[in-house]
PDB file of C-alpha atoms in Angstrom:
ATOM      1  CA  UNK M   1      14.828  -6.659  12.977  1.00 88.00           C
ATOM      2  CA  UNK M   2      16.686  -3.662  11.269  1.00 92.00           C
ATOM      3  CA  UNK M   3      13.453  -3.396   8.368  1.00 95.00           C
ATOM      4  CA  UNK M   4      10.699  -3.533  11.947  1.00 95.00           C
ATOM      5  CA  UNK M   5      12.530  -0.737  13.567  1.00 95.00           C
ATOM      6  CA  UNK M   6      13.289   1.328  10.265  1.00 95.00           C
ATOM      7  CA  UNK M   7       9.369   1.270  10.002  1.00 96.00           C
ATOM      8  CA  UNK M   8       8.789   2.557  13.227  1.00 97.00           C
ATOM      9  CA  UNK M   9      11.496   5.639  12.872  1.00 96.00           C
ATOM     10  CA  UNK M  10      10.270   6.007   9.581  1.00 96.00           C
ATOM     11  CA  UNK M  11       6.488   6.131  10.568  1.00 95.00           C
ATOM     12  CA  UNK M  12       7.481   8.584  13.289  1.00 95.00           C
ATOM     13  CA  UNK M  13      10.177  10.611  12.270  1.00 96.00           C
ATOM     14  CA  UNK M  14       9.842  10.483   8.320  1.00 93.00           C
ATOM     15  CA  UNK M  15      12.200   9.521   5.946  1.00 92.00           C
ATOM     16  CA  UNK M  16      14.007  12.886   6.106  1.00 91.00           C
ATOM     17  CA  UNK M  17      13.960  13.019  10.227  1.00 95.00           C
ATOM     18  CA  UNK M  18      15.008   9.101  10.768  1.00 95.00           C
ATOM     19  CA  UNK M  19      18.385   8.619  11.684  1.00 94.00           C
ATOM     20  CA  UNK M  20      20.024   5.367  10.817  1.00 92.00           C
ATOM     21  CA  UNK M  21      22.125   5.114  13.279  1.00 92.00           C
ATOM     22  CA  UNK M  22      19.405   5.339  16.167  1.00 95.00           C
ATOM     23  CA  UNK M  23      17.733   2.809  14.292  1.00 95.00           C
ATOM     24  CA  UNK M  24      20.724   0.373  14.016  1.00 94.00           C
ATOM     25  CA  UNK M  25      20.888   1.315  18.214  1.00 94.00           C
ATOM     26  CA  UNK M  26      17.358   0.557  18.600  1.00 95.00           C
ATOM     27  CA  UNK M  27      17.460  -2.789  16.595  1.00 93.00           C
ATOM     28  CA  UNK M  28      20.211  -3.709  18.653  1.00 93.00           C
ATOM     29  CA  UNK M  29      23.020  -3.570  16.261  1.00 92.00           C
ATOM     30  CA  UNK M  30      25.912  -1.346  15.456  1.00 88.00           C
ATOM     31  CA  UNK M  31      25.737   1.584  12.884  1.00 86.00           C
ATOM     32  CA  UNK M  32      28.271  -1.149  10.903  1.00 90.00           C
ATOM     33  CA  UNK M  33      25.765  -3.318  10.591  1.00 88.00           C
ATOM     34  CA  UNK M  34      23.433  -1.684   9.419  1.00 88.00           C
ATOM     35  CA  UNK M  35      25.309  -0.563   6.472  1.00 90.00           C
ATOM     36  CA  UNK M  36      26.550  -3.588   5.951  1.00 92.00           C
ATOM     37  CA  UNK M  37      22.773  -4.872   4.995  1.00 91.00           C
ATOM     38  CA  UNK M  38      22.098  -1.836   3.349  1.00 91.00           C
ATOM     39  CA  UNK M  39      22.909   1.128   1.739  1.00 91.00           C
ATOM     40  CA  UNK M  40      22.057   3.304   3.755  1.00 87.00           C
ATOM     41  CA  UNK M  41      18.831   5.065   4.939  1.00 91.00           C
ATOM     42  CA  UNK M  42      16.659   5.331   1.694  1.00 92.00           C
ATOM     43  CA  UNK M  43      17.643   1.908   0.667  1.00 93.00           C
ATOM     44  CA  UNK M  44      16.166   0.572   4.022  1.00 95.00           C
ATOM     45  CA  UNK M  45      13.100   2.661   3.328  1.00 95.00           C
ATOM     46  CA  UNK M  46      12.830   1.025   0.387  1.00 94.00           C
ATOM     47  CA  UNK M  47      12.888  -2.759   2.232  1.00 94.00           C
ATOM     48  CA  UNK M  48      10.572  -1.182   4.585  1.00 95.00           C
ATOM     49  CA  UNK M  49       8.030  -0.203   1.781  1.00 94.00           C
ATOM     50  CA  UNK M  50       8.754  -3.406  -0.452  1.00 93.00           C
ATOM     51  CA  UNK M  51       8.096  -5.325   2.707  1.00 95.00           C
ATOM     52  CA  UNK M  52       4.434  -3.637   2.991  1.00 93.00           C
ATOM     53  CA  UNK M  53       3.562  -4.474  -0.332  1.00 91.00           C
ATOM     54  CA  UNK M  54       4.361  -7.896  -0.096  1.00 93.00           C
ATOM     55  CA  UNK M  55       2.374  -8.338   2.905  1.00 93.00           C
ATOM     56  CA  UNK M  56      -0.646  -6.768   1.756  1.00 91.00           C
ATOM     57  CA  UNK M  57      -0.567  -9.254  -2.060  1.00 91.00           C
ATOM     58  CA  UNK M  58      -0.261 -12.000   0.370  1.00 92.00           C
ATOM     59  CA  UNK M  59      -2.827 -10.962   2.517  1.00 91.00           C
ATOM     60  CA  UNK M  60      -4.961 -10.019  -0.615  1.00 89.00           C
ATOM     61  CA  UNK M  61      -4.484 -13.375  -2.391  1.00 90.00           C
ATOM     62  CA  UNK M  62      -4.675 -15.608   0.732  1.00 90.00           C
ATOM     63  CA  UNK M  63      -7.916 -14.176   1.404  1.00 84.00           C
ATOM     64  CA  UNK M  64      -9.556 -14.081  -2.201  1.00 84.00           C
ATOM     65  CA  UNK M  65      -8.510 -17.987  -2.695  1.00 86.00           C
ATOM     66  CA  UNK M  66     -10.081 -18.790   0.920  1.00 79.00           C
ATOM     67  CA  UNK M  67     -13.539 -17.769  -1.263  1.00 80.00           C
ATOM     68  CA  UNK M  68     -14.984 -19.772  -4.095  1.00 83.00           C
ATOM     69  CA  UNK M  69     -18.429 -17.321  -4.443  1.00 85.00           C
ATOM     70  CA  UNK M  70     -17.308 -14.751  -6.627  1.00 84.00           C
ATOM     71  CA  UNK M  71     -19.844 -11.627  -4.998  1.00 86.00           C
ATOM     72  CA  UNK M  72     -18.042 -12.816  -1.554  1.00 88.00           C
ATOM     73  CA  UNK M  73     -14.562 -12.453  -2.989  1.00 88.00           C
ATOM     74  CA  UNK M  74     -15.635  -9.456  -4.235  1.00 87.00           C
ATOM     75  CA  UNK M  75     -17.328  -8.090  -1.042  1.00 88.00           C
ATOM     76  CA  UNK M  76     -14.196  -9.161   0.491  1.00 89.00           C
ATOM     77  CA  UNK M  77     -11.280  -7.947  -1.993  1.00 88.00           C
ATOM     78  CA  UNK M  78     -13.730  -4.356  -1.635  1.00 88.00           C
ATOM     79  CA  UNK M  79     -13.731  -4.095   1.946  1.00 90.00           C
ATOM     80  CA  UNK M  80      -9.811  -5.109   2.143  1.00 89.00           C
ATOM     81  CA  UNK M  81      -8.568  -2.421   0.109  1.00 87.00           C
ATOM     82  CA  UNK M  82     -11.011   0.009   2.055  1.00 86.00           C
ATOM     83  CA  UNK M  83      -9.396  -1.147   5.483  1.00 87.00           C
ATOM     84  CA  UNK M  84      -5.615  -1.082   3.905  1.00 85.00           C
ATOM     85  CA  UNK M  85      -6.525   2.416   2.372  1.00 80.00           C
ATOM     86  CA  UNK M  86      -7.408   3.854   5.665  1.00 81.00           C
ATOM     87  CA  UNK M  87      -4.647   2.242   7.609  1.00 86.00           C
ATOM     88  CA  UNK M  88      -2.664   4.742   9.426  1.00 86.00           C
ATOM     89  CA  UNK M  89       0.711   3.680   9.060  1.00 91.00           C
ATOM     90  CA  UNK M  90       0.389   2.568   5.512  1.00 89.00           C
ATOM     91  CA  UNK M  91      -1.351   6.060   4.962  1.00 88.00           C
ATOM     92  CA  UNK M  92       1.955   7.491   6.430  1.00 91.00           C
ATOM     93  CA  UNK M  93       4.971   5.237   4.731  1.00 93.00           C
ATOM     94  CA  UNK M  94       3.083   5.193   1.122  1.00 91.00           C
ATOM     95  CA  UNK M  95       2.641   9.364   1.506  1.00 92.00           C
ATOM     96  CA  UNK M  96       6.798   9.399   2.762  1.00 93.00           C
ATOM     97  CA  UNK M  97       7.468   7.257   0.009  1.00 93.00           C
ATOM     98  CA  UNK M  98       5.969   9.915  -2.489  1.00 93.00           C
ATOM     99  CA  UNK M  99       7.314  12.694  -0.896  1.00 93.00           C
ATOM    100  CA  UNK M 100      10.845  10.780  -1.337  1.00 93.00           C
ATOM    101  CA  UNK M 101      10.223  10.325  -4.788  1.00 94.00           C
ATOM    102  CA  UNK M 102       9.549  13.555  -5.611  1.00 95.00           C
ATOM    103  CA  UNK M 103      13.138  14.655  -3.890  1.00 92.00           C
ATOM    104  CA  UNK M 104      14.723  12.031  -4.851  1.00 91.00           C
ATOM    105  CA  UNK M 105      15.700  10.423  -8.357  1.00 93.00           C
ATOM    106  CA  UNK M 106      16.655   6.749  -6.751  1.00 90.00           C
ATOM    107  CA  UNK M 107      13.771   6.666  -4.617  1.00 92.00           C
ATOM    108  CA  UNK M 108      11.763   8.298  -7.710  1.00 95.00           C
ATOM    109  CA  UNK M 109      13.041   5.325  -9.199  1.00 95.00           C
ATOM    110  CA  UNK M 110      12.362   2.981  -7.230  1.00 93.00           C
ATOM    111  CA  UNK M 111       8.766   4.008  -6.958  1.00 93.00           C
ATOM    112  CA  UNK M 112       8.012   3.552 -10.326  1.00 95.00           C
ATOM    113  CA  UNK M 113       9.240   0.133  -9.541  1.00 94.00           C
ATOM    114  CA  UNK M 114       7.159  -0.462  -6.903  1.00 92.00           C
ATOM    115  CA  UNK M 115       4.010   1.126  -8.845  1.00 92.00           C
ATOM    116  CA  UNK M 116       4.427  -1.115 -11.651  1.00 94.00           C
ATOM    117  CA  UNK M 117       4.208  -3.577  -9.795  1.00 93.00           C
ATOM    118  CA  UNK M 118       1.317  -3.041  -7.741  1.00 91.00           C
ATOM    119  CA  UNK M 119      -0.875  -2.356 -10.933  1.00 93.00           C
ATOM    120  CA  UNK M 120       0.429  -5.707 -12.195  1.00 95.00           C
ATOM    121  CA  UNK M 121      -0.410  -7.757  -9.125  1.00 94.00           C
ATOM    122  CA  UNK M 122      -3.702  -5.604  -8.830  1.00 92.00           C
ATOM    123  CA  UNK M 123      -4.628  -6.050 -12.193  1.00 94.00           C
ATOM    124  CA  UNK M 124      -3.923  -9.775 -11.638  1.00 94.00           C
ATOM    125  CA  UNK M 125      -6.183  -9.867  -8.712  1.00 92.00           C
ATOM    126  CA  UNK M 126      -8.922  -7.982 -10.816  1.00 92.00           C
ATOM    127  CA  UNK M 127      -8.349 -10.116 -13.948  1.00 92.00           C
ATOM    128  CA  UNK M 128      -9.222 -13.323 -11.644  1.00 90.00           C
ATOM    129  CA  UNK M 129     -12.292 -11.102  -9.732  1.00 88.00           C
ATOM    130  CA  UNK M 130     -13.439 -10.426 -13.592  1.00 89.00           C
ATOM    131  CA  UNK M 131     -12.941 -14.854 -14.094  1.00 89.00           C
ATOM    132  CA  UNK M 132     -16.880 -15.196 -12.181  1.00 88.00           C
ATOM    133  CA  UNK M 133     -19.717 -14.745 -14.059  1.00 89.00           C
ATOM    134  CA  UNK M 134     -20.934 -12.824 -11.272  1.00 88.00           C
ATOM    135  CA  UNK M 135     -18.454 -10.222 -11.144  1.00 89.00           C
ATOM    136  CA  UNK M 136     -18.568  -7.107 -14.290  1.00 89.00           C
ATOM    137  CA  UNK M 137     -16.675  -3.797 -14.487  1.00 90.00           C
ATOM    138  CA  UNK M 138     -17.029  -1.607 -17.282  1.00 88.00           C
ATOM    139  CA  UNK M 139     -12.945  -1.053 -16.932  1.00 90.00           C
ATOM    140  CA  UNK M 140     -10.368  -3.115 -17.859  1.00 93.00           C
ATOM    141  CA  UNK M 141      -8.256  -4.295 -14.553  1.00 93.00           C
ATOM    142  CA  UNK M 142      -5.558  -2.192 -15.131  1.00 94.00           C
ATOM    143  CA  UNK M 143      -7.552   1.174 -15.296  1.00 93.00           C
ATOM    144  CA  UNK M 144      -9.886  -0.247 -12.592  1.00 91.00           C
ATOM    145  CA  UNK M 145      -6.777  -0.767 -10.037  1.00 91.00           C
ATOM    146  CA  UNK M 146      -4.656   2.681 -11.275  1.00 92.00           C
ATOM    147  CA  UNK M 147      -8.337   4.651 -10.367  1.00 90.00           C
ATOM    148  CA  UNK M 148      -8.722   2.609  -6.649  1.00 88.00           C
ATOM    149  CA  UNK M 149      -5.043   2.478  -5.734  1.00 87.00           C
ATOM    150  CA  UNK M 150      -4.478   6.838  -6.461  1.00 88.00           C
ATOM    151  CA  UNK M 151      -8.439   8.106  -5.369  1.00 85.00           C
ATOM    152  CA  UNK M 152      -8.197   5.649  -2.661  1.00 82.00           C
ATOM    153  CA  UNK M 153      -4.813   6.795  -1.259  1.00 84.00           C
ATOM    154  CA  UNK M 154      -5.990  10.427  -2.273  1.00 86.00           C
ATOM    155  CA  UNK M 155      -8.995  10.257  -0.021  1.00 82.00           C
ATOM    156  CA  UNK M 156      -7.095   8.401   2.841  1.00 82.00           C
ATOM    157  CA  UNK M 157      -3.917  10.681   2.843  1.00 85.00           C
ATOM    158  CA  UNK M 158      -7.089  14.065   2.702  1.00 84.00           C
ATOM    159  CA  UNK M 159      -8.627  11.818   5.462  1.00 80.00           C
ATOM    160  CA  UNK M 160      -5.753  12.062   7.800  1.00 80.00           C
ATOM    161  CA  UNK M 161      -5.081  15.709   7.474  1.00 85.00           C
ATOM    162  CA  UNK M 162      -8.744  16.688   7.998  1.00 82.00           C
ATOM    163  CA  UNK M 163      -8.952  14.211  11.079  1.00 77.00           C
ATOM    164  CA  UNK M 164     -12.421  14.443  12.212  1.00 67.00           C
ATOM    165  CA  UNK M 165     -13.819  16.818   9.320  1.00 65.00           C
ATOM    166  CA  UNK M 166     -13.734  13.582   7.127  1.00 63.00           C
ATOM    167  CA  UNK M 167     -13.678  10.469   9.155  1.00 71.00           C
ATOM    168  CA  UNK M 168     -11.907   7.441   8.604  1.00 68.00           C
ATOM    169  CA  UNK M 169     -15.405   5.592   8.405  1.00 75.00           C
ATOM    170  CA  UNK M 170     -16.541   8.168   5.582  1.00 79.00           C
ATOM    171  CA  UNK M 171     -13.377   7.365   3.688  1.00 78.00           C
ATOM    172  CA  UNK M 172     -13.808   3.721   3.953  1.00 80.00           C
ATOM    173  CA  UNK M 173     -16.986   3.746   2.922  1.00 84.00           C
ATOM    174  CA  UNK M 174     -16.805   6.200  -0.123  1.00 82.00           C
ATOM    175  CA  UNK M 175     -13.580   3.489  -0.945  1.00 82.00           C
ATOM    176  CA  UNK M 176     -16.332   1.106  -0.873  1.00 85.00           C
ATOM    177  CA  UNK M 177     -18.540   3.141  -3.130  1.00 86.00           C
ATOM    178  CA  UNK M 178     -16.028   3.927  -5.367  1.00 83.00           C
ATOM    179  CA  UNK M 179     -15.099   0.081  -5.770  1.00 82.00           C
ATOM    180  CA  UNK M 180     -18.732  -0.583  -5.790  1.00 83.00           C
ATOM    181  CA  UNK M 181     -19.201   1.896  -8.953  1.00 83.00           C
ATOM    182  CA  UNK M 182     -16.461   0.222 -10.619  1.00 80.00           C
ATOM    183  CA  UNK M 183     -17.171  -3.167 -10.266  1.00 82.00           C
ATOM    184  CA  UNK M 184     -20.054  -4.829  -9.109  1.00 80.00           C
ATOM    185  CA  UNK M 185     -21.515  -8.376  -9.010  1.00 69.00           C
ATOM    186  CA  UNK M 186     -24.812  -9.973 -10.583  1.00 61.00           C
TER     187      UNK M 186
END
């Protein structure tokens, strides 16, 4: 309950304009317990952003072993990242948790973490995608997923600041056709 209604101050107020005691209050629990389940404020940011990422590997693998045709896995892993790329609140908490990193050394820290360990579970997804006889890239998976996580967040993060000067569907589908350069199948 208290990591569900961090996300929503943190989404709306930042990480910087959040205050963790409304967010105890809105949860329903007292500033005490909050702090008694974390650290404080960053450190629930942190849950908050650790929860994301485990929800969208999940979602990722789930949906990749659903598929036994490796151009549909691919055609599906492609247009997932597009659609998570361009997702508004994920948009917001990943740019926060930047900006938080780059003011803070713990949270700096902890993104490095959290980096790490995206490219690993990326590259892991690749490194099966790459398994199908159907599926080449010309990059090895880790390059592949360092160049689609940073453009694609890049171009999503530009996409929200232009608003309707670059649409969200143009930045899905030049996702797409960046994935699509990358990697393709036979």
């Amino acid at each position: 309950m208290l990591i569900a209604e961090g996300r929503k101050h943190f989404l709306r107020y930042g990480l910087g304009g959040a205050v963790a005691e409304k967010i105890a209050e809105d949860a329903g629990y007292s500033r005490g317990a909050l702090y008694s389940n974390f650290d404080g404020k960053e450190e629930l940011f942190l849950a908050v952003i650790q929860q994301e990422q485990a929800l969208h590997l999940n979602f990722l693998r789930s949906l990749l072993n659903d598929e036994p045709s490796g151009k549909k896995r691919l055609k599906k892993m492609r247009d997932a990242i597009a659609d998570l790329m361009t997702d508004h609140d994920w948009v917001v908490l990943r740019a926060e948790f930047e900006a938080g990193a780059l003011r803070s050394e713990r949270i700096r820290q902890s993104f490095v973490e959290v980096h790490r360990q995206q490219l690993r579970d990326g590259s892991e997804l690749i490194r099966d995608l790459l398994r199908s006889p159907e599926v080449t890239s010309s990059l090895k998976p880790e390059d592949f997923i360092t160049v689609i996580i940073n453009l694609a967040h890049g171009l999503a993060v530009t996409q929200r600041i232009l608003g309707t000067e670059l649409s969200q569907k143009n930045t899905r589908s030049l996702i797409q056709s960046l994935f699509d350069h990358l990697i393709s199948s036979a």
